[in-house]
PDB file of C-alpha atoms in Angstrom:
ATOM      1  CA  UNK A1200     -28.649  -5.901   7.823  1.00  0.00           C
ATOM      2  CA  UNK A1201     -26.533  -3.918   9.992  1.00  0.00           C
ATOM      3  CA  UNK A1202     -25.641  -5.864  13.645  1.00  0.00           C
ATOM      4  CA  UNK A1203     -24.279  -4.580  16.646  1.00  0.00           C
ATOM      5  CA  UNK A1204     -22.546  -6.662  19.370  1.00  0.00           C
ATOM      6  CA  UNK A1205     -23.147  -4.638  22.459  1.00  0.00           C
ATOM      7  CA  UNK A1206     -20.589  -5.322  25.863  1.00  0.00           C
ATOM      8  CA  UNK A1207     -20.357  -4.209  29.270  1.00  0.00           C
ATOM      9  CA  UNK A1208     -17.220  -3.581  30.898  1.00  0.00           C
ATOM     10  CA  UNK A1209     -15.823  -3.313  34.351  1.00  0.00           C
ATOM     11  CA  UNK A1210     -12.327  -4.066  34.615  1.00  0.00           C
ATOM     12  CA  UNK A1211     -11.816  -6.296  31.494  1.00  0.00           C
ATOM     13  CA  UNK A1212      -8.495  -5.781  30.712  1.00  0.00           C
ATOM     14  CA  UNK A1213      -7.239  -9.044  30.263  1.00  0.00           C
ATOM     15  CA  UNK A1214     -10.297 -10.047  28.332  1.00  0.00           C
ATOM     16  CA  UNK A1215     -11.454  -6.834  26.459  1.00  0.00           C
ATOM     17  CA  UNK A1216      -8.535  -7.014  23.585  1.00  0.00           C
ATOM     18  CA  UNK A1217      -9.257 -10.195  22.870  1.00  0.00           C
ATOM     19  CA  UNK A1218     -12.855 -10.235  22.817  1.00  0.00           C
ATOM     20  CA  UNK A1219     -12.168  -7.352  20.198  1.00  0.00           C
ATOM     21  CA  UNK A1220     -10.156  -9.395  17.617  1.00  0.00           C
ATOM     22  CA  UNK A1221     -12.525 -12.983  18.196  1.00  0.00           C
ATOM     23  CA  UNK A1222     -15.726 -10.493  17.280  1.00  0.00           C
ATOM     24  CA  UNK A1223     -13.606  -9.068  14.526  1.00  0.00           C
ATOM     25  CA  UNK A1224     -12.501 -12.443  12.767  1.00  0.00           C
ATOM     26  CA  UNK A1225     -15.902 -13.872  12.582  1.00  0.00           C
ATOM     27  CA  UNK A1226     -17.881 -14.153   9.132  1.00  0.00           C
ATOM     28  CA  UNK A1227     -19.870 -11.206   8.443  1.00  0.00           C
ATOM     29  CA  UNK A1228     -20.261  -7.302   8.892  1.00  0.00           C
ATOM     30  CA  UNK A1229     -20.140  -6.966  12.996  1.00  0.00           C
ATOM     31  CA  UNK A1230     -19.909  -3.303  14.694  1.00  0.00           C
ATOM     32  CA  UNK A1231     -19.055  -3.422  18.524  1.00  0.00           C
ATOM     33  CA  UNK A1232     -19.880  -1.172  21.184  1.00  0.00           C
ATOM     34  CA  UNK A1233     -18.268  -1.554  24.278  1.00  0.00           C
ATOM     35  CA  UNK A1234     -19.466   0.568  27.379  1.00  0.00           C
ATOM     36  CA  UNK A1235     -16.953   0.837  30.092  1.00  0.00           C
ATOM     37  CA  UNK A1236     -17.885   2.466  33.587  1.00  0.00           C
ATOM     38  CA  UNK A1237     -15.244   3.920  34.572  1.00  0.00           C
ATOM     39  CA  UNK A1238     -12.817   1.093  35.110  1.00  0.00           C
ATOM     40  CA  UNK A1239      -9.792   1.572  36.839  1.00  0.00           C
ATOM     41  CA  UNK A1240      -7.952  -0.884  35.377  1.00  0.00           C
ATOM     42  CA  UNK A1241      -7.498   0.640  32.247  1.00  0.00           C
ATOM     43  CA  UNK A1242      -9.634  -1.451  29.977  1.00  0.00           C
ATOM     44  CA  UNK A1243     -11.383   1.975  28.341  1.00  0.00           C
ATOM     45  CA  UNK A1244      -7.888   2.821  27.629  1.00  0.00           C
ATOM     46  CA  UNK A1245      -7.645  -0.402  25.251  1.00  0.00           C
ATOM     47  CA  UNK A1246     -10.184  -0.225  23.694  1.00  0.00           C
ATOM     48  CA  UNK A1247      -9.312   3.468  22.592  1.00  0.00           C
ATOM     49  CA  UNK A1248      -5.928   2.375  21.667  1.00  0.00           C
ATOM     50  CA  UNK A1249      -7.566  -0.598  19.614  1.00  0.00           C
ATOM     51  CA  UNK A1250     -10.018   2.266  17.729  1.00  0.00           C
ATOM     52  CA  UNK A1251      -7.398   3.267  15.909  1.00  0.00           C
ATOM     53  CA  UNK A1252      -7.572  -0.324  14.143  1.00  0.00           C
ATOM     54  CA  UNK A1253     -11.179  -0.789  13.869  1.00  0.00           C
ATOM     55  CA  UNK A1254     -11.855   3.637  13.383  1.00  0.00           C
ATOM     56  CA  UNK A1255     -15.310   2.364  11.574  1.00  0.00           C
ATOM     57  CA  UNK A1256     -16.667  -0.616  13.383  1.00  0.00           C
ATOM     58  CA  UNK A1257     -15.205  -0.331  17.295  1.00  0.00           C
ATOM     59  CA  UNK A1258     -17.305   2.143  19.382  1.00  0.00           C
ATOM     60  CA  UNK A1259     -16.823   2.921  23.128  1.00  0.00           C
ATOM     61  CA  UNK A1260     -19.425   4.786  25.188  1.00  0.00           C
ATOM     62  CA  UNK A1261     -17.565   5.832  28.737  1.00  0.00           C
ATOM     63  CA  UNK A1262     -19.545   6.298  31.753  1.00  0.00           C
ATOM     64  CA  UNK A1263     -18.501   7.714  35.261  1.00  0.00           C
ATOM     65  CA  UNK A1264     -18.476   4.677  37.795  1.00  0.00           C
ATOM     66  CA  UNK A1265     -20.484   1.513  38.362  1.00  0.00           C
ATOM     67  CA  UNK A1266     -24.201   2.456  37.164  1.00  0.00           C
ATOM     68  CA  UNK A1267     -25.242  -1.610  36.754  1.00  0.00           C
ATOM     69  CA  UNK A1268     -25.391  -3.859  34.174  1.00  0.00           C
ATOM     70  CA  UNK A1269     -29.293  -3.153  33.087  1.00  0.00           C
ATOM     71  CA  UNK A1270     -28.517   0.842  32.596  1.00  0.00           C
ATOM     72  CA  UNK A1271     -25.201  -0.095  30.328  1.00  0.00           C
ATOM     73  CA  UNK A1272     -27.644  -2.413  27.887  1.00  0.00           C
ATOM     74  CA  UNK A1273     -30.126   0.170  27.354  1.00  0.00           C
ATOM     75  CA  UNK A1274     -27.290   2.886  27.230  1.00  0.00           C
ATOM     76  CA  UNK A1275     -26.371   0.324  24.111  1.00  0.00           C
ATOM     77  CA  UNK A1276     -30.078  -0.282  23.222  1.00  0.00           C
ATOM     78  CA  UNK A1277     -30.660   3.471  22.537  1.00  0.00           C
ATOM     79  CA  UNK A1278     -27.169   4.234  20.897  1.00  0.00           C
ATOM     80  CA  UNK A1279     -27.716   1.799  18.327  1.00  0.00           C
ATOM     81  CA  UNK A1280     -31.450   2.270  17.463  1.00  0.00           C
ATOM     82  CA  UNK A1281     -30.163   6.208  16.871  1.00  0.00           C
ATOM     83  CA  UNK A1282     -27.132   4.595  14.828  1.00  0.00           C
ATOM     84  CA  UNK A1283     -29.415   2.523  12.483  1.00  0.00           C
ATOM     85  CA  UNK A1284     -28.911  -1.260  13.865  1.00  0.00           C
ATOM     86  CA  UNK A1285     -31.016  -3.365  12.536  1.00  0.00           C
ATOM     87  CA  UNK A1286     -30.665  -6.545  15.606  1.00  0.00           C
ATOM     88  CA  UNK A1287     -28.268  -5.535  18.158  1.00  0.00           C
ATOM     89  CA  UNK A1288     -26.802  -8.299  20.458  1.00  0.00           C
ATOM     90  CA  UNK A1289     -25.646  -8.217  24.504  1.00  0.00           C
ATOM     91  CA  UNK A1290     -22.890 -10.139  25.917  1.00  0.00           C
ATOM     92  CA  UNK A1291     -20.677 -10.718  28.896  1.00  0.00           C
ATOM     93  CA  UNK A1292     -16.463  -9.660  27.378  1.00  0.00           C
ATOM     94  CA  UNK A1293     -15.022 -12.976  29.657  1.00  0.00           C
ATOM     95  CA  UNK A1294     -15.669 -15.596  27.041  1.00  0.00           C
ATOM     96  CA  UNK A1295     -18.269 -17.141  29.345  1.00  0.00           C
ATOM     97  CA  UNK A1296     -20.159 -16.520  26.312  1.00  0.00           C
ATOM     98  CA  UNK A1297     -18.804 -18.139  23.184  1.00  0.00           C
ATOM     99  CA  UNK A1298     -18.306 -15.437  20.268  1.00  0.00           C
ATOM    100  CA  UNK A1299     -18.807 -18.135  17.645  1.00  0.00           C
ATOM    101  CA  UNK A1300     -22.003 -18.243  18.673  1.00  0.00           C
ATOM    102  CA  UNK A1301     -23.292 -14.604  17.418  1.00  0.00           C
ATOM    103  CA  UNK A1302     -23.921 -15.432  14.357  1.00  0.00           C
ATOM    104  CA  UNK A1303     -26.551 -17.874  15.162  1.00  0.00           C
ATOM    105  CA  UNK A1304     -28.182 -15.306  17.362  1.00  0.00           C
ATOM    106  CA  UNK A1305     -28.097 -12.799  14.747  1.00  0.00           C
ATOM    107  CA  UNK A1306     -29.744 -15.233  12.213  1.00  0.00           C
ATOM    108  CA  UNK A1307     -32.500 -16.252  14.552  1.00  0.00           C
ATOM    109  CA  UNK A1308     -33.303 -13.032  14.584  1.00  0.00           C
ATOM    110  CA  UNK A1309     -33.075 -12.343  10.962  1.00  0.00           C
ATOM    111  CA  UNK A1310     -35.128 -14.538  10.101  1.00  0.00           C
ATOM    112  CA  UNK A1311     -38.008 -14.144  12.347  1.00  0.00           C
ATOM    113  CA  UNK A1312     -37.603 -14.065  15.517  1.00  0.00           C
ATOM    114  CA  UNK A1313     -37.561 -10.891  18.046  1.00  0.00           C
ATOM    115  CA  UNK A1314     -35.503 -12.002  20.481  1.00  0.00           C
ATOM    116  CA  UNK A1315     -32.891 -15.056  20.583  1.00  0.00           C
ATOM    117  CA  UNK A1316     -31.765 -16.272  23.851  1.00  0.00           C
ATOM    118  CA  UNK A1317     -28.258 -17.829  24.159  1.00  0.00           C
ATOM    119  CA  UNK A1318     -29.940 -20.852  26.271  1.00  0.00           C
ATOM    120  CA  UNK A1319     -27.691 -22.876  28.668  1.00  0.00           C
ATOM    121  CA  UNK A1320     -30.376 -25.073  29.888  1.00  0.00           C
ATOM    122  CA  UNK A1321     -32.752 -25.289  26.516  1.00  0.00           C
ATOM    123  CA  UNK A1322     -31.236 -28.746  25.392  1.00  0.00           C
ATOM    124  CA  UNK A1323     -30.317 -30.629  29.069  1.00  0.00           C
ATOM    125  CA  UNK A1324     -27.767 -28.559  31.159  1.00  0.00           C
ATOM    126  CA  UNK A1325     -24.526 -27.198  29.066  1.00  0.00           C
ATOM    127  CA  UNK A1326     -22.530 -25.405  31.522  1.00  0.00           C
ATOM    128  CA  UNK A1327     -18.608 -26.316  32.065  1.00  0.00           C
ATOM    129  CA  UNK A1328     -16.364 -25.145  35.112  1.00  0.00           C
ATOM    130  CA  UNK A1329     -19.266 -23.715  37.254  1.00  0.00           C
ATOM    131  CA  UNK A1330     -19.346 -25.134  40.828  1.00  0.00           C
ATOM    132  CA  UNK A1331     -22.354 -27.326  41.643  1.00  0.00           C
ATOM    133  CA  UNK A1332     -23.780 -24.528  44.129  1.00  0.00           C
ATOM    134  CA  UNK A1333     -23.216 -21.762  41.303  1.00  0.00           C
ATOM    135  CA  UNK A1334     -24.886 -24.037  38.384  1.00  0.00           C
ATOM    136  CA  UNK A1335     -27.913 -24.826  41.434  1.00  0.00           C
ATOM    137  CA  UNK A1336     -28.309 -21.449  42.028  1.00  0.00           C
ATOM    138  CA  UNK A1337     -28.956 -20.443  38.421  1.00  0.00           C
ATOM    139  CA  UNK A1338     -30.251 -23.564  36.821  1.00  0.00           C
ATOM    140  CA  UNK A1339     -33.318 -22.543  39.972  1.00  0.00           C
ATOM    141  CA  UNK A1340     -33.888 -19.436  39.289  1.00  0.00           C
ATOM    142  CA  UNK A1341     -35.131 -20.000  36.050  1.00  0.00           C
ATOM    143  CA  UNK A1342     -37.467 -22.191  37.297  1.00  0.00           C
ATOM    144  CA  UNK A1343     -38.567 -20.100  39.672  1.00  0.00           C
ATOM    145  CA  UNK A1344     -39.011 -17.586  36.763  1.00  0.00           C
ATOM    146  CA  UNK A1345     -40.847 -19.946  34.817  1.00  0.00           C
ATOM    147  CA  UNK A1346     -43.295 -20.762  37.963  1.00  0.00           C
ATOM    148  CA  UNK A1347     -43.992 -17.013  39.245  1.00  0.00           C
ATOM    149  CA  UNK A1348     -44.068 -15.874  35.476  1.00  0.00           C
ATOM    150  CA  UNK A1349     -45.804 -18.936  33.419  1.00  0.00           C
ATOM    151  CA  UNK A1350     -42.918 -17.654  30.774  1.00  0.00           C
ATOM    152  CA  UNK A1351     -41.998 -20.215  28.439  1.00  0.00           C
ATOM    153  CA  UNK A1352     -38.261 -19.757  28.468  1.00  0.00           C
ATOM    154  CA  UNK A1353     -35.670 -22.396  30.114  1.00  0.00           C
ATOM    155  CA  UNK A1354     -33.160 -19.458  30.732  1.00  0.00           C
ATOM    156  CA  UNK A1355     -34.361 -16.565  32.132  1.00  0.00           C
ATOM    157  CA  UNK A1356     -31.750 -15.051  33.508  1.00  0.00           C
ATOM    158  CA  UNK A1357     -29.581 -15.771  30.216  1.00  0.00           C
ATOM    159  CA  UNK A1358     -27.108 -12.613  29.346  1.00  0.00           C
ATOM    160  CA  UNK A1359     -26.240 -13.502  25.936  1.00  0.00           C
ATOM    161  CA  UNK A1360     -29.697 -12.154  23.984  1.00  0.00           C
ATOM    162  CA  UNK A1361     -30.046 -11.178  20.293  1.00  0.00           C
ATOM    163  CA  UNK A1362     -32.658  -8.504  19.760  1.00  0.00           C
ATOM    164  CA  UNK A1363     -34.782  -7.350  16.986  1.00  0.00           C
ATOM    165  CA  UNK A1364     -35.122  -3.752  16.365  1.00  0.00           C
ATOM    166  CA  UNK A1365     -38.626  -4.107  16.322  1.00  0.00           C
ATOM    167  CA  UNK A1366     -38.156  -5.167  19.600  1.00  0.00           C
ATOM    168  CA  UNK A1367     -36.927  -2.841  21.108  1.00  0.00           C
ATOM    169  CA  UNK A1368     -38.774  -0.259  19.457  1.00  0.00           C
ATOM    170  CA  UNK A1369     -41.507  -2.408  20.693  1.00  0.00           C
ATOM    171  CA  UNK A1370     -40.290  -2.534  23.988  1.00  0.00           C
ATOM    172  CA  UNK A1371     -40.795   0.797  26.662  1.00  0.00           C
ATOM    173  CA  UNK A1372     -36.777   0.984  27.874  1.00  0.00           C
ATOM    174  CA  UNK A1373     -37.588   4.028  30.177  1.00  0.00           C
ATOM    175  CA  UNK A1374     -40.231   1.634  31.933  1.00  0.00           C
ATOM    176  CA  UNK A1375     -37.673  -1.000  32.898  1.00  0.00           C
ATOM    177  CA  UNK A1376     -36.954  -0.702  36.357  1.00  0.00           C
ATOM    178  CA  UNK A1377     -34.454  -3.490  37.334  1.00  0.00           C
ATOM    179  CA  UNK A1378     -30.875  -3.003  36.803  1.00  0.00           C
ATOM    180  CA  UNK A1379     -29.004  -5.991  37.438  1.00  0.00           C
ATOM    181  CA  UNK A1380     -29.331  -9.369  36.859  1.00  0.00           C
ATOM    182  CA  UNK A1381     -33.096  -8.924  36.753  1.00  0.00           C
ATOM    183  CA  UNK A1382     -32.621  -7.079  34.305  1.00  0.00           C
ATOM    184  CA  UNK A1383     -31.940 -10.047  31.584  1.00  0.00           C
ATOM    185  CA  UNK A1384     -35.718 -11.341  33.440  1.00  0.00           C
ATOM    186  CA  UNK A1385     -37.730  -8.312  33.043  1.00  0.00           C
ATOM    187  CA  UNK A1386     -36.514  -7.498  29.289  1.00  0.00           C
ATOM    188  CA  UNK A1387     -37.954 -11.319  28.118  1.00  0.00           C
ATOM    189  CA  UNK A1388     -41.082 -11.254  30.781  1.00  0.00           C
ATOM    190  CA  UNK A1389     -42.114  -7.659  28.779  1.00  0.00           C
ATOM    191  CA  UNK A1390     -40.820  -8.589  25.019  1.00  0.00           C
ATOM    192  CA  UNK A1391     -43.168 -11.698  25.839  1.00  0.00           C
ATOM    193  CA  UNK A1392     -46.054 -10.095  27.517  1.00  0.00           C
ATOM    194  CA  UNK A1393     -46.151  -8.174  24.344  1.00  0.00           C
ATOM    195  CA  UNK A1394     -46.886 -10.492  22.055  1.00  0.00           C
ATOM    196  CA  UNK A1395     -42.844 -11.186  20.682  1.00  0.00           C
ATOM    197  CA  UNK A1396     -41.738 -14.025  19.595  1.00  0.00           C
ATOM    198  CA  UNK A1397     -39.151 -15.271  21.838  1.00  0.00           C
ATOM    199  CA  UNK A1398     -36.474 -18.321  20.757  1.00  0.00           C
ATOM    200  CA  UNK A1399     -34.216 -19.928  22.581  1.00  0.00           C
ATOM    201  CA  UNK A1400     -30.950 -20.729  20.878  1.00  0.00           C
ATOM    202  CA  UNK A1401     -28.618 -24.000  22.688  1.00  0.00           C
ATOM    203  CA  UNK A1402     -25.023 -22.893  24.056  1.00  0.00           C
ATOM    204  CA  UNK A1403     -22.618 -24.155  25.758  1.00  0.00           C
ATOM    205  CA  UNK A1404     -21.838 -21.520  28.829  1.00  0.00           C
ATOM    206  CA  UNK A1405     -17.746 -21.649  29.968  1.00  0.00           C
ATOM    207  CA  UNK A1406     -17.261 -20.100  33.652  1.00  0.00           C
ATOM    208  CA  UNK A1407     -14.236 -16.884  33.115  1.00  0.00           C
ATOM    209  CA  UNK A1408     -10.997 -17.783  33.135  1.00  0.00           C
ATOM    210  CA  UNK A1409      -9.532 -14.375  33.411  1.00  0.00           C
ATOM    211  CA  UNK A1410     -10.702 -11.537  35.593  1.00  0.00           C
ATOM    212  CA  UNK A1411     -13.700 -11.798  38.790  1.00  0.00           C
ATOM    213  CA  UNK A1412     -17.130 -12.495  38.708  1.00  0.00           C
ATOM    214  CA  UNK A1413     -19.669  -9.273  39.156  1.00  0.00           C
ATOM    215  CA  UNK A1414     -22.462 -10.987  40.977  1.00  0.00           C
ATOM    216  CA  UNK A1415     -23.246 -10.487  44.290  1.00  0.00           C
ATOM    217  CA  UNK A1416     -26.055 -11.076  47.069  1.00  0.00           C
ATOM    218  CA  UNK A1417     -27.417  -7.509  46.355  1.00  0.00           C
ATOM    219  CA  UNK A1418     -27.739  -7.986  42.476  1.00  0.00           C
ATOM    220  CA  UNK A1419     -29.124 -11.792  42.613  1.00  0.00           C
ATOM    221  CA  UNK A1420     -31.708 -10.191  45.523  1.00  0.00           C
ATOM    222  CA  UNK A1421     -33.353  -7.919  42.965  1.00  0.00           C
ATOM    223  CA  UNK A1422     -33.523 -10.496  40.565  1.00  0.00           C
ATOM    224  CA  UNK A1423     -35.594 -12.693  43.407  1.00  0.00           C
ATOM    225  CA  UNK A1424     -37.885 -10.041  44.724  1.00  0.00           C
ATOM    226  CA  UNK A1425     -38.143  -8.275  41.334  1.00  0.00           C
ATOM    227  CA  UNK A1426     -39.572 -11.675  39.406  1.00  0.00           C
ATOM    228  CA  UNK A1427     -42.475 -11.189  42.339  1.00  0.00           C
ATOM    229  CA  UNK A1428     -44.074  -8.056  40.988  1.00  0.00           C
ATOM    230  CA  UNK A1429     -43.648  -8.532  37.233  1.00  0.00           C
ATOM    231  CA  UNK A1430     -46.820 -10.741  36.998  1.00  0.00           C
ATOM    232  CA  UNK A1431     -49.152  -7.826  38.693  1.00  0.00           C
ATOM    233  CA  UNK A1432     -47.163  -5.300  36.234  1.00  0.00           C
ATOM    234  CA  UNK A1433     -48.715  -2.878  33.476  1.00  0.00           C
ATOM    235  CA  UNK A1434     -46.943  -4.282  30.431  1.00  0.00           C
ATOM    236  CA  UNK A1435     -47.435  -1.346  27.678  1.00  0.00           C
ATOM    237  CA  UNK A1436     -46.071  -1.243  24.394  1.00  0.00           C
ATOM    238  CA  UNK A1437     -43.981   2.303  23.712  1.00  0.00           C
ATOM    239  CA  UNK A1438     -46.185   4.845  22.420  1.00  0.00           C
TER     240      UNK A1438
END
């Protein structure tokens, strides 16, 4: 089984190199892509430097600028189906999302499931270092998911996700629409309106500790207004 850790970066640098060796040291065959856009802080420039180390399992995809988180996934999403991935997994590179965790999303996968959530809220409430208004905010919007979607998932807007490649293959990328945040929402409302089988996986989510936070009022407004529609969407499987 061939699995592919798929990351998003925008100004990592003092995460990226690091995240690069954890993934590395971990039991079993990982491949990484990391898809940088454009960041001016050099972290593409690391992770070409670290290539040279890693010429058959590091990857890096560059892209010109800020073009949101939901474009970079399925930039990854359609880059690894072509490579041959069998389950290919998405995560944030700031360590909010525990690398020793992967290989439990990978198994869920393997053995059955089509997508495996990284779920902070699953088993109680297991976030650490978030302020109260910050762990509100999100701990809310996934019930607000759960009400406007009848979705059975306790994290909704969860970014750490381990997907099938049936999935995706299942899945119509060019028909997702939202491309932040919401994005993590609409890819589980559709792999569940299809008929997947969706399991959530307990974590324990750590708040950064290097580098700045990439949400803002504009991204965490699509996610609202977005959730809205997706009940009165056409849900089609790719043809």
């Amino acid at each position: 089984m061939r699995r592919l850790v798929i990351i998003p970066t925008y100004n990592e640098k003092e995460n990226v190199s690091a995240m690069i060796d954890k993934i590395f040291s971990l039991p079993g065959a990982f491949e990484l892509l990391i898809i940088d856009d454009g960041s001016p802080d050099g972290t593409a420039a690391i992770v070409r430097e670290r290539q040279q180390e890693f010429p058959a399992r590091l990857h890096l995809i560059e892209r010109a600028g800020k073009q949101g988180l939901g474009t970079a996934y399925l930039t990854g999403f359609r880059w690894g189906l072509e490579q041959g991935f069998d389950s290919l997994c998405e995560m944030d590179c700031d360590f909010s999302h525990n690398p020793d965790d992967l290989p439990r999303l990978f198994d869920a996968v393997e053995q059955g499931s089509d997508v495996a959530i990284g779920s902070r809220y699953v088993k109680g409430v297991n976030v650490v270092n978030w302020p109260m208004s910050r762990l509100l905010l999100s701990y809310f919007a996934s019930k607000y998911v759960r009400t406007v979607t009848r979705m059975p998932v306790h994290d909704a807007t969860a970014g750490f996700v381990c997907y099938s490649r049936r999935a995706l293959e299942t899945i119509d990328l060019d028909n997702i629409r939202m491309k932040g945040y919401g994005f993590q929402i609409e890819m589980k409302y559709t792999a569940w309106r299809l008929g997947l089988r969706l399991e959530e996986v307990s974590i324990v989510f750590v708040d950064r500790q290097e580098g700045t936070s990439k949400m803002s009022g504009g991204i965490f407004g699509e996610a609202f207004f977005g959730v809205m529609g997706l009940p009165w969407r056409k849900i089609r499987k790719k043809s």
